[in-house]
Amino acid sequence: MHEVEDTLVKTLQVRVRDRHAALLSRMAFEVNQVWNLANEASYEAWHVPVPEVGYIQGVWRSAFDIQKDILPIRKARGFILPSHTVQQVVAEHAARRRQFKTSKLRWRASSGSRRALGWIPFKKGSAKWVNGQVRFAGHYFRVWDSYGLADYEFRAGSFVQDARGRWYFSVSVEYQPNATPSRKAVGVDLGLKDTATCSDGAKLKAGRFYRDLEDALGKAQRTNKAQRVRAIHAKIRNRRKDAIHKFTTHLAERYGVIFVGDVSSAKLVKTKMAKSVLDAGWHQLKTQLKYKAIARSGVQACLRPRDRFWDIPVPKIDSAFDNLFVPQPSWSPSTTQQLRKLVAAPYLSPNDWTPRLDAYFASPLALCARRVSSAASRLLGTTSPRFALHAWQRKKTSPFLSIPCNTSPTPRMKSAWWISG
């Protein structure tokens, strides 16, 4: 038997050199023109004027219909924007129309106080890494390469602009997850005096990122120095992101299972603690723990303080391994091979594809979660944490009894349970 290596997708973002800002700004202007043309075409097709009557409902135009009308306009106006980027812009416009159920979206302004930040999307294969530069639309763009982009194959992405006018190259790439060898588990409590407190004693101190620069920010705002205001906001954001990145990376490398208290920021911002809550960055911390755990074949679960483990609904298990503690052969292909081996390898025979419930609850992963339960209960306010159990688990009956033994697994079962002998 051979192990199935899972490939995950992540987004890399690097800064583009400032010498290319003028060219990218021109492309962004053309993107805004294409967006507004698509906006006008979709609105006029849906609202048909009738004399002495008003407007009646017309036709809902798809992205394909609008693309056929806009591509000739691109040539007539002499756009340097490639045709596949025009198609991508129209497709994104159509997707947002369907999402918000409206025939017209907001116009993209290219100047003024309400201008839209630059955005230039591209499809897979449109951008390539050539001689240490990004080649797109016949032009070469130099970037500060901090990831080693030559080792990746580019998928879809975009050039994006921030509030300070700096351009970034964002692209999604495939990579092989680097599984952490640790089987330990840890509980994390979120707070204001300490942003995060772990069951092993580690703490992330409150950084006071906003309060330390509050006076300088207020002075710049009173003197109408818009550029300085944007720079201070960027410094606050970058300091917070750096501190959270270091803390979450440390946890993801040391622990295979991470339980995080699900504190409601939306409710606490309505209190007098609002400034401290927004400065803590709880949502950013949980988001980073989630994708870093997935990248290392780990698990991150959000727990509500008022819940016990057996009361947690299955959608509350917040990771790529949905319903982790329920053995099932229909695990999605994104579930990594390392976690499958950790949970199932010692307790499944290659010829018997029926999971044994009693053996499963004695797995190393289950034991790790039990060992952290007492510490997590003190941190998260629970009294006796257990596993999220389905009704069939409480009755000690398995729905997999109907799966015949000693038979070859289906292709989907192979992708989820094929364990190397």
mmCIF file of C-alpha atoms in Angstrom, residues 98-401:
data_model
loop_
_atom_site.group_PDB
_atom_site.id
_atom_site.type_symbol
_atom_site.label_atom_id
_atom_site.label_comp_id
_atom_site.label_asym_id
_atom_site.label_seq_id
_atom_site.Cartn_x
_atom_site.Cartn_y
_atom_site.Cartn_z
ATOM 1 C CA ARG A 98 -25.678 36.547 -7.170
ATOM 2 C CA GLN A 99 -24.395 36.738 -3.611
ATOM 3 C CA PHE A 100 -26.188 39.989 -2.751
ATOM 4 C CA LYS A 101 -29.160 39.336 -5.067
ATOM 5 C CA THR A 102 -29.010 42.694 -6.811
ATOM 6 C CA SER A 103 -28.628 43.801 -10.430
ATOM 7 C CA LYS A 104 -26.205 46.640 -9.659
ATOM 8 C CA LEU A 105 -23.272 46.894 -7.282
ATOM 9 C CA ARG A 106 -21.314 49.894 -6.077
ATOM 10 C CA TRP A 107 -19.310 51.741 -8.725
ATOM 11 C CA ARG A 108 -15.525 51.506 -8.485
ATOM 12 C CA ALA A 109 -14.163 55.060 -8.376
ATOM 13 C CA SER A 110 -10.585 55.660 -9.524
ATOM 14 C CA SER A 111 -10.083 59.037 -7.834
ATOM 15 C CA GLY A 112 -11.418 61.158 -5.004
ATOM 16 C CA SER A 113 -11.890 60.462 -1.328
ATOM 17 C CA ARG A 114 -14.088 57.420 -2.018
ATOM 18 C CA ARG A 115 -11.811 55.780 -4.546
ATOM 19 C CA ALA A 116 -11.493 52.017 -4.598
ATOM 20 C CA LEU A 117 -8.118 50.515 -3.771
ATOM 21 C CA GLY A 118 -6.293 48.967 -6.691
ATOM 22 C CA TRP A 119 -7.200 45.399 -7.616
ATOM 23 C CA ILE A 120 -5.990 43.406 -10.656
ATOM 24 C CA PRO A 121 -7.114 39.748 -10.650
ATOM 25 C CA PHE A 122 -5.684 37.016 -12.852
ATOM 26 C CA LYS A 123 -6.370 33.369 -13.615
ATOM 27 C CA LYS A 124 -4.149 30.348 -13.215
ATOM 28 C CA GLY A 125 -1.309 30.432 -15.706
ATOM 29 C CA SER A 126 -1.495 34.187 -16.277
ATOM 30 C CA ALA A 127 1.336 35.041 -13.877
ATOM 31 C CA LYS A 128 4.633 33.165 -13.956
ATOM 32 C CA TRP A 129 7.978 33.358 -12.159
ATOM 33 C CA VAL A 130 10.680 34.123 -14.742
ATOM 34 C CA ASN A 131 14.292 35.057 -13.920
ATOM 35 C CA GLY A 132 13.505 36.159 -10.386
ATOM 36 C CA GLN A 133 10.558 38.322 -11.442
ATOM 37 C CA VAL A 134 6.797 37.992 -11.863
ATOM 38 C CA ARG A 135 5.773 38.042 -15.523
ATOM 39 C CA PHE A 136 2.210 39.253 -16.116
ATOM 40 C CA ALA A 137 0.558 40.743 -19.231
ATOM 41 C CA GLY A 138 3.913 40.982 -20.992
ATOM 42 C CA HIS A 139 5.500 43.009 -18.186
ATOM 43 C CA TYR A 140 8.004 42.004 -15.505
ATOM 44 C CA PHE A 141 7.521 42.999 -11.881
ATOM 45 C CA ARG A 142 10.249 42.803 -9.260
ATOM 46 C CA VAL A 143 9.142 41.825 -5.757
ATOM 47 C CA TRP A 144 10.677 41.318 -2.327
ATOM 48 C CA ASP A 145 10.638 37.518 -2.383
ATOM 49 C CA SER A 146 10.510 36.271 1.205
ATOM 50 C CA TYR A 147 8.959 32.852 0.433
ATOM 51 C CA GLY A 148 11.125 31.467 -2.371
ATOM 52 C CA LEU A 149 8.459 31.797 -5.084
ATOM 53 C CA ALA A 150 10.584 29.799 -7.522
ATOM 54 C CA ASP A 151 9.655 26.643 -5.576
ATOM 55 C CA TYR A 152 5.900 27.093 -6.143
ATOM 56 C CA GLU A 153 3.547 26.793 -9.086
ATOM 57 C CA PHE A 154 1.264 29.828 -9.276
ATOM 58 C CA ARG A 155 -2.495 29.453 -9.327
ATOM 59 C CA ALA A 156 -5.046 32.277 -9.430
ATOM 60 C CA GLY A 157 -4.318 35.508 -7.590
ATOM 61 C CA SER A 158 -4.255 39.291 -7.876
ATOM 62 C CA PHE A 159 -2.245 42.465 -7.514
ATOM 63 C CA VAL A 160 -3.698 44.499 -4.635
ATOM 64 C CA GLN A 161 -3.062 47.975 -3.248
ATOM 65 C CA ASP A 162 -3.194 49.093 0.380
ATOM 66 C CA ALA A 163 -4.267 52.447 1.798
ATOM 67 C CA ARG A 164 -0.713 53.824 1.610
ATOM 68 C CA GLY A 165 -0.490 53.162 -2.141
ATOM 69 C CA ARG A 166 1.828 50.155 -1.849
ATOM 70 C CA TRP A 167 1.259 47.254 -4.205
ATOM 71 C CA TYR A 168 1.369 43.557 -3.288
ATOM 72 C CA PHE A 169 1.403 40.380 -5.337
ATOM 73 C CA SER A 170 -0.987 37.788 -3.845
ATOM 74 C CA VAL A 171 -1.123 34.295 -5.309
ATOM 75 C CA SER A 172 -2.459 30.931 -4.179
ATOM 76 C CA VAL A 173 -0.062 27.987 -4.312
ATOM 77 C CA GLU A 174 -0.128 24.294 -3.496
ATOM 78 C CA TYR A 175 2.125 22.831 -0.811
ATOM 79 C CA GLN A 176 2.671 19.651 1.143
ATOM 80 C CA PRO A 177 1.712 19.975 4.833
ATOM 81 C CA ASN A 178 4.516 19.580 7.341
ATOM 82 C CA ALA A 179 2.958 17.428 10.055
ATOM 83 C CA THR A 180 3.896 18.130 13.653
ATOM 84 C CA PRO A 181 5.159 15.048 15.523
ATOM 85 C CA SER A 182 3.511 16.178 18.753
ATOM 86 C CA ARG A 183 0.397 14.445 20.113
ATOM 87 C CA LYS A 184 -0.035 16.857 23.002
ATOM 88 C CA ALA A 185 -3.135 18.981 23.544
ATOM 89 C CA VAL A 186 -3.517 22.424 25.076
ATOM 90 C CA GLY A 187 -6.367 24.705 26.135
ATOM 91 C CA VAL A 188 -6.282 28.457 25.451
ATOM 92 C CA ASP A 189 -8.304 31.066 27.326
ATOM 93 C CA LEU A 190 -8.769 34.542 25.811
ATOM 94 C CA GLY A 191 -8.728 37.666 27.962
ATOM 95 C CA LEU A 192 -7.820 41.357 28.149
ATOM 96 C CA LYS A 193 -5.103 41.549 30.805
ATOM 97 C CA ASP A 194 -3.398 38.684 28.977
ATOM 98 C CA THR A 195 -4.585 38.237 25.403
ATOM 99 C CA ALA A 196 -4.213 34.442 25.692
ATOM 100 C CA THR A 197 -3.436 32.086 28.583
ATOM 101 C CA CYS A 198 -2.554 28.452 27.873
ATOM 102 C CA SER A 199 -3.073 25.453 30.122
ATOM 103 C CA ASP A 200 0.699 24.869 30.119
ATOM 104 C CA GLY A 201 1.301 28.306 31.651
ATOM 105 C CA ALA A 202 2.338 30.163 28.486
ATOM 106 C CA LYS A 203 0.838 33.622 28.060
ATOM 107 C CA LEU A 204 0.487 36.232 25.364
ATOM 108 C CA LYS A 205 0.673 39.579 27.133
ATOM 109 C CA ALA A 206 -1.660 42.358 26.053
ATOM 110 C CA GLY A 207 0.434 44.474 23.700
ATOM 111 C CA ARG A 208 -1.416 47.798 24.005
ATOM 112 C CA PHE A 209 -0.723 48.282 20.317
ATOM 113 C CA TYR A 210 -3.338 50.978 19.820
ATOM 114 C CA ARG A 211 -3.021 52.707 23.196
ATOM 115 C CA ASP A 212 0.752 53.173 22.857
ATOM 116 C CA LEU A 213 0.256 55.176 19.641
ATOM 117 C CA GLU A 214 -3.072 56.740 20.508
ATOM 118 C CA ASP A 215 -1.610 60.156 21.301
ATOM 119 C CA ALA A 216 0.457 60.284 18.111
ATOM 120 C CA LEU A 217 -2.558 59.171 16.078
ATOM 121 C CA GLY A 218 -4.787 61.840 17.610
ATOM 122 C CA LYS A 219 -2.218 64.555 16.942
ATOM 123 C CA ALA A 220 -1.898 63.520 13.282
ATOM 124 C CA GLN A 221 -5.670 63.458 12.874
ATOM 125 C CA ARG A 222 -6.094 66.938 14.369
ATOM 126 C CA THR A 223 -3.488 68.384 12.004
ATOM 127 C CA ASN A 224 -5.096 66.651 8.971
ATOM 128 C CA LYS A 225 -1.965 64.671 8.078
ATOM 129 C CA ALA A 226 -3.697 61.865 6.204
ATOM 130 C CA GLN A 227 -0.509 60.119 5.117
ATOM 131 C CA ARG A 228 0.831 60.075 8.673
ATOM 132 C CA VAL A 229 -2.485 58.724 9.960
ATOM 133 C CA ARG A 230 -2.362 55.830 7.512
ATOM 134 C CA ALA A 231 1.230 55.079 8.501
ATOM 135 C CA ILE A 232 0.363 54.945 12.220
ATOM 136 C CA HIS A 233 -2.600 52.653 11.578
ATOM 137 C CA ALA A 234 -0.333 50.359 9.542
ATOM 138 C CA LYS A 235 2.227 50.291 12.365
ATOM 139 C CA ILE A 236 -0.464 49.328 14.899
ATOM 140 C CA ARG A 237 -1.732 46.578 12.629
ATOM 141 C CA ASN A 238 1.723 45.196 11.864
ATOM 142 C CA ARG A 239 2.794 45.113 15.531
ATOM 143 C CA ARG A 240 -0.349 43.226 16.504
ATOM 144 C CA LYS A 241 0.009 40.787 13.616
ATOM 145 C CA ASP A 242 3.668 40.095 14.436
ATOM 146 C CA ALA A 243 2.974 39.311 18.112
ATOM 147 C CA ILE A 244 0.054 37.003 17.281
ATOM 148 C CA HIS A 245 2.025 35.240 14.532
ATOM 149 C CA LYS A 246 4.865 34.384 16.902
ATOM 150 C CA PHE A 247 2.499 33.083 19.590
ATOM 151 C CA THR A 248 0.306 30.975 17.272
ATOM 152 C CA THR A 249 3.303 29.479 15.463
ATOM 153 C CA HIS A 250 4.767 28.420 18.822
ATOM 154 C CA LEU A 251 1.515 26.658 19.783
ATOM 155 C CA ALA A 252 0.973 25.005 16.398
ATOM 156 C CA GLU A 253 4.493 23.534 16.404
ATOM 157 C CA ARG A 254 4.272 22.159 19.954
ATOM 158 C CA TYR A 255 0.715 20.792 20.086
ATOM 159 C CA GLY A 256 -1.389 18.613 17.821
ATOM 160 C CA VAL A 257 -4.755 19.524 19.398
ATOM 161 C CA ILE A 258 -5.638 23.085 20.445
ATOM 162 C CA PHE A 259 -8.846 24.049 22.270
ATOM 163 C CA VAL A 260 -9.709 27.775 22.231
ATOM 164 C CA GLY A 261 -12.391 29.525 24.247
ATOM 165 C CA ASP A 262 -14.953 31.082 21.908
ATOM 166 C CA VAL A 263 -15.329 34.559 23.428
ATOM 167 C CA SER A 264 -17.852 36.849 21.736
ATOM 168 C CA SER A 265 -16.098 40.028 20.616
ATOM 169 C CA ALA A 266 -19.300 41.404 19.090
ATOM 170 C CA LYS A 267 -20.950 41.564 22.505
ATOM 171 C CA LEU A 268 -17.958 42.907 24.429
ATOM 172 C CA VAL A 269 -17.406 45.813 22.017
ATOM 173 C CA LYS A 270 -20.722 47.230 23.247
ATOM 174 C CA THR A 271 -19.301 47.655 26.747
ATOM 175 C CA LYS A 272 -16.742 50.070 28.208
ATOM 176 C CA MET A 273 -14.046 47.519 27.377
ATOM 177 C CA ALA A 274 -14.553 48.025 23.629
ATOM 178 C CA LYS A 275 -11.177 49.640 22.919
ATOM 179 C CA SER A 276 -9.247 46.869 24.693
ATOM 180 C CA VAL A 277 -11.325 44.150 23.019
ATOM 181 C CA LEU A 278 -10.647 45.512 19.534
ATOM 182 C CA ASP A 279 -6.953 45.951 20.334
ATOM 183 C CA ALA A 280 -6.592 42.338 21.517
ATOM 184 C CA GLY A 281 -7.208 40.781 18.081
ATOM 185 C CA TRP A 282 -8.976 37.610 19.262
ATOM 186 C CA HIS A 283 -10.465 36.815 15.863
ATOM 187 C CA GLN A 284 -7.079 37.111 14.196
ATOM 188 C CA LEU A 285 -5.555 34.797 16.813
ATOM 189 C CA LYS A 286 -8.213 32.122 16.299
ATOM 190 C CA THR A 287 -7.950 32.395 12.523
ATOM 191 C CA GLN A 288 -4.188 31.947 12.590
ATOM 192 C CA LEU A 289 -4.425 28.981 14.948
ATOM 193 C CA LYS A 290 -6.953 27.383 12.635
ATOM 194 C CA TYR A 291 -4.961 27.495 9.399
ATOM 195 C CA LYS A 292 -1.626 26.771 11.102
ATOM 196 C CA ALA A 293 -3.098 23.690 12.771
ATOM 197 C CA ILE A 294 -4.430 22.489 9.421
ATOM 198 C CA ALA A 295 -1.043 23.081 7.780
ATOM 199 C CA ARG A 296 0.619 20.927 10.445
ATOM 200 C CA SER A 297 -2.000 18.151 10.456
ATOM 201 C CA GLY A 298 -3.372 19.321 13.784
ATOM 202 C CA VAL A 299 -6.784 20.282 15.098
ATOM 203 C CA GLN A 300 -8.129 23.572 16.461
ATOM 204 C CA ALA A 301 -11.557 23.548 18.111
ATOM 205 C CA CYS A 302 -13.516 26.552 19.415
ATOM 206 C CA LEU A 303 -15.363 25.852 22.660
ATOM 207 C CA ARG A 304 -18.103 28.008 24.116
ATOM 208 C CA PRO A 305 -17.543 28.627 27.853
ATOM 209 C CA ARG A 306 -21.082 27.578 28.754
ATOM 210 C CA ASP A 307 -20.824 24.265 26.894
ATOM 211 C CA ARG A 308 -19.608 20.862 27.881
ATOM 212 C CA PHE A 309 -17.952 18.727 25.296
ATOM 213 C CA TRP A 310 -20.946 16.495 24.790
ATOM 214 C CA ASP A 311 -23.150 19.543 24.116
ATOM 215 C CA ILE A 312 -20.984 20.965 21.341
ATOM 216 C CA PRO A 313 -22.686 20.630 17.938
ATOM 217 C CA VAL A 314 -20.651 19.102 15.145
ATOM 218 C CA PRO A 315 -20.323 22.378 13.144
ATOM 219 C CA LYS A 316 -18.565 23.864 16.187
ATOM 220 C CA ILE A 317 -15.512 21.691 15.525
ATOM 221 C CA ASP A 318 -13.657 24.439 13.717
ATOM 222 C CA SER A 319 -11.076 22.787 11.487
ATOM 223 C CA ALA A 320 -10.611 20.945 8.215
ATOM 224 C CA PHE A 321 -11.310 17.692 10.078
ATOM 225 C CA ASP A 322 -15.038 18.263 10.645
ATOM 226 C CA ASN A 323 -16.561 15.832 13.107
ATOM 227 C CA LEU A 324 -13.084 14.605 14.037
ATOM 228 C CA PHE A 325 -14.085 12.496 17.012
ATOM 229 C CA VAL A 326 -16.651 10.546 14.967
ATOM 230 C CA PRO A 327 -14.877 7.902 12.837
ATOM 231 C CA GLN A 328 -16.356 7.883 9.373
ATOM 232 C CA PRO A 329 -15.050 6.762 5.970
ATOM 233 C CA SER A 330 -16.467 9.890 4.310
ATOM 234 C CA TRP A 331 -13.777 12.231 5.601
ATOM 235 C CA SER A 332 -13.007 14.871 2.993
ATOM 236 C CA PRO A 333 -9.852 14.445 0.900
ATOM 237 C CA SER A 334 -8.397 17.535 2.586
ATOM 238 C CA THR A 335 -7.968 15.529 5.794
ATOM 239 C CA THR A 336 -4.259 14.877 6.023
ATOM 240 C CA GLN A 337 -2.668 11.449 5.977
ATOM 241 C CA GLN A 338 -0.758 12.156 9.190
ATOM 242 C CA LEU A 339 -3.948 12.599 11.197
ATOM 243 C CA ARG A 340 -5.517 9.496 9.662
ATOM 244 C CA LYS A 341 -2.515 7.446 10.727
ATOM 245 C CA LEU A 342 -2.617 8.981 14.199
ATOM 246 C CA VAL A 343 -6.267 8.090 14.734
ATOM 247 C CA ALA A 344 -6.882 4.969 12.714
ATOM 248 C CA ALA A 345 -3.651 3.158 11.910
ATOM 249 C CA PRO A 346 -3.229 1.166 15.140
ATOM 250 C CA TYR A 347 -6.861 0.091 15.237
ATOM 251 C CA LEU A 348 -7.897 -0.758 11.678
ATOM 252 C CA SER A 349 -7.067 -3.872 9.736
ATOM 253 C CA PRO A 350 -6.517 -3.426 5.973
ATOM 254 C CA ASN A 351 -9.152 -6.097 5.356
ATOM 255 C CA ASP A 352 -11.693 -4.816 7.855
ATOM 256 C CA TRP A 353 -13.086 -1.393 6.994
ATOM 257 C CA THR A 354 -15.535 -1.238 9.895
ATOM 258 C CA PRO A 355 -14.155 1.079 12.615
ATOM 259 C CA ARG A 356 -14.260 -0.440 16.063
ATOM 260 C CA LEU A 357 -15.832 2.075 18.414
ATOM 261 C CA ASP A 358 -14.288 0.709 21.605
ATOM 262 C CA ALA A 359 -10.788 0.761 20.112
ATOM 263 C CA TYR A 360 -11.302 4.233 18.688
ATOM 264 C CA PHE A 361 -12.000 5.835 22.046
ATOM 265 C CA ALA A 362 -8.722 4.359 23.316
ATOM 266 C CA SER A 363 -6.741 6.043 20.519
ATOM 267 C CA PRO A 364 -3.790 8.293 21.406
ATOM 268 C CA LEU A 365 -5.662 11.367 20.165
ATOM 269 C CA ALA A 366 -8.580 10.664 22.467
ATOM 270 C CA LEU A 367 -6.258 10.151 25.427
ATOM 271 C CA CYS A 368 -4.537 13.471 24.727
ATOM 272 C CA ALA A 369 -7.869 15.293 24.783
ATOM 273 C CA ARG A 370 -8.842 13.590 28.041
ATOM 274 C CA ARG A 371 -5.583 14.624 29.693
ATOM 275 C CA VAL A 372 -6.183 18.275 28.855
ATOM 276 C CA SER A 373 -9.836 18.205 29.896
ATOM 277 C CA SER A 374 -9.228 19.168 33.533
ATOM 278 C CA ALA A 375 -7.039 22.124 32.607
ATOM 279 C CA ALA A 376 -9.460 23.202 29.886
ATOM 280 C CA SER A 377 -12.372 23.056 32.310
ATOM 281 C CA ARG A 378 -10.645 25.479 34.669
ATOM 282 C CA LEU A 379 -9.718 27.818 31.838
ATOM 283 C CA LEU A 380 -12.912 27.747 29.819
ATOM 284 C CA GLY A 381 -15.414 27.634 32.666
ATOM 285 C CA THR A 382 -16.671 24.116 32.008
ATOM 286 C CA THR A 383 -17.094 21.528 34.717
ATOM 287 C CA SER A 384 -16.494 18.170 33.083
ATOM 288 C CA PRO A 385 -15.404 18.361 29.431
ATOM 289 C CA ARG A 386 -15.934 15.281 27.299
ATOM 290 C CA PHE A 387 -16.175 14.466 23.628
ATOM 291 C CA ALA A 388 -18.896 15.686 21.285
ATOM 292 C CA LEU A 389 -20.940 12.510 20.986
ATOM 293 C CA HIS A 390 -23.683 11.700 18.517
ATOM 294 C CA ALA A 391 -26.763 9.791 19.553
ATOM 295 C CA TRP A 392 -25.458 6.559 18.055
ATOM 296 C CA GLN A 393 -22.251 6.960 20.076
ATOM 297 C CA ARG A 394 -24.149 7.396 23.337
ATOM 298 C CA LYS A 395 -25.997 4.168 22.584
ATOM 299 C CA LYS A 396 -22.700 2.433 21.824
ATOM 300 C CA THR A 397 -23.952 1.531 18.353
ATOM 301 C CA SER A 398 -22.133 2.285 15.135
ATOM 302 C CA PRO A 399 -23.793 3.236 11.827
ATOM 303 C CA PHE A 400 -20.968 1.471 10.050
ATOM 304 C CA LEU A 401 -22.213 -1.996 10.952
#
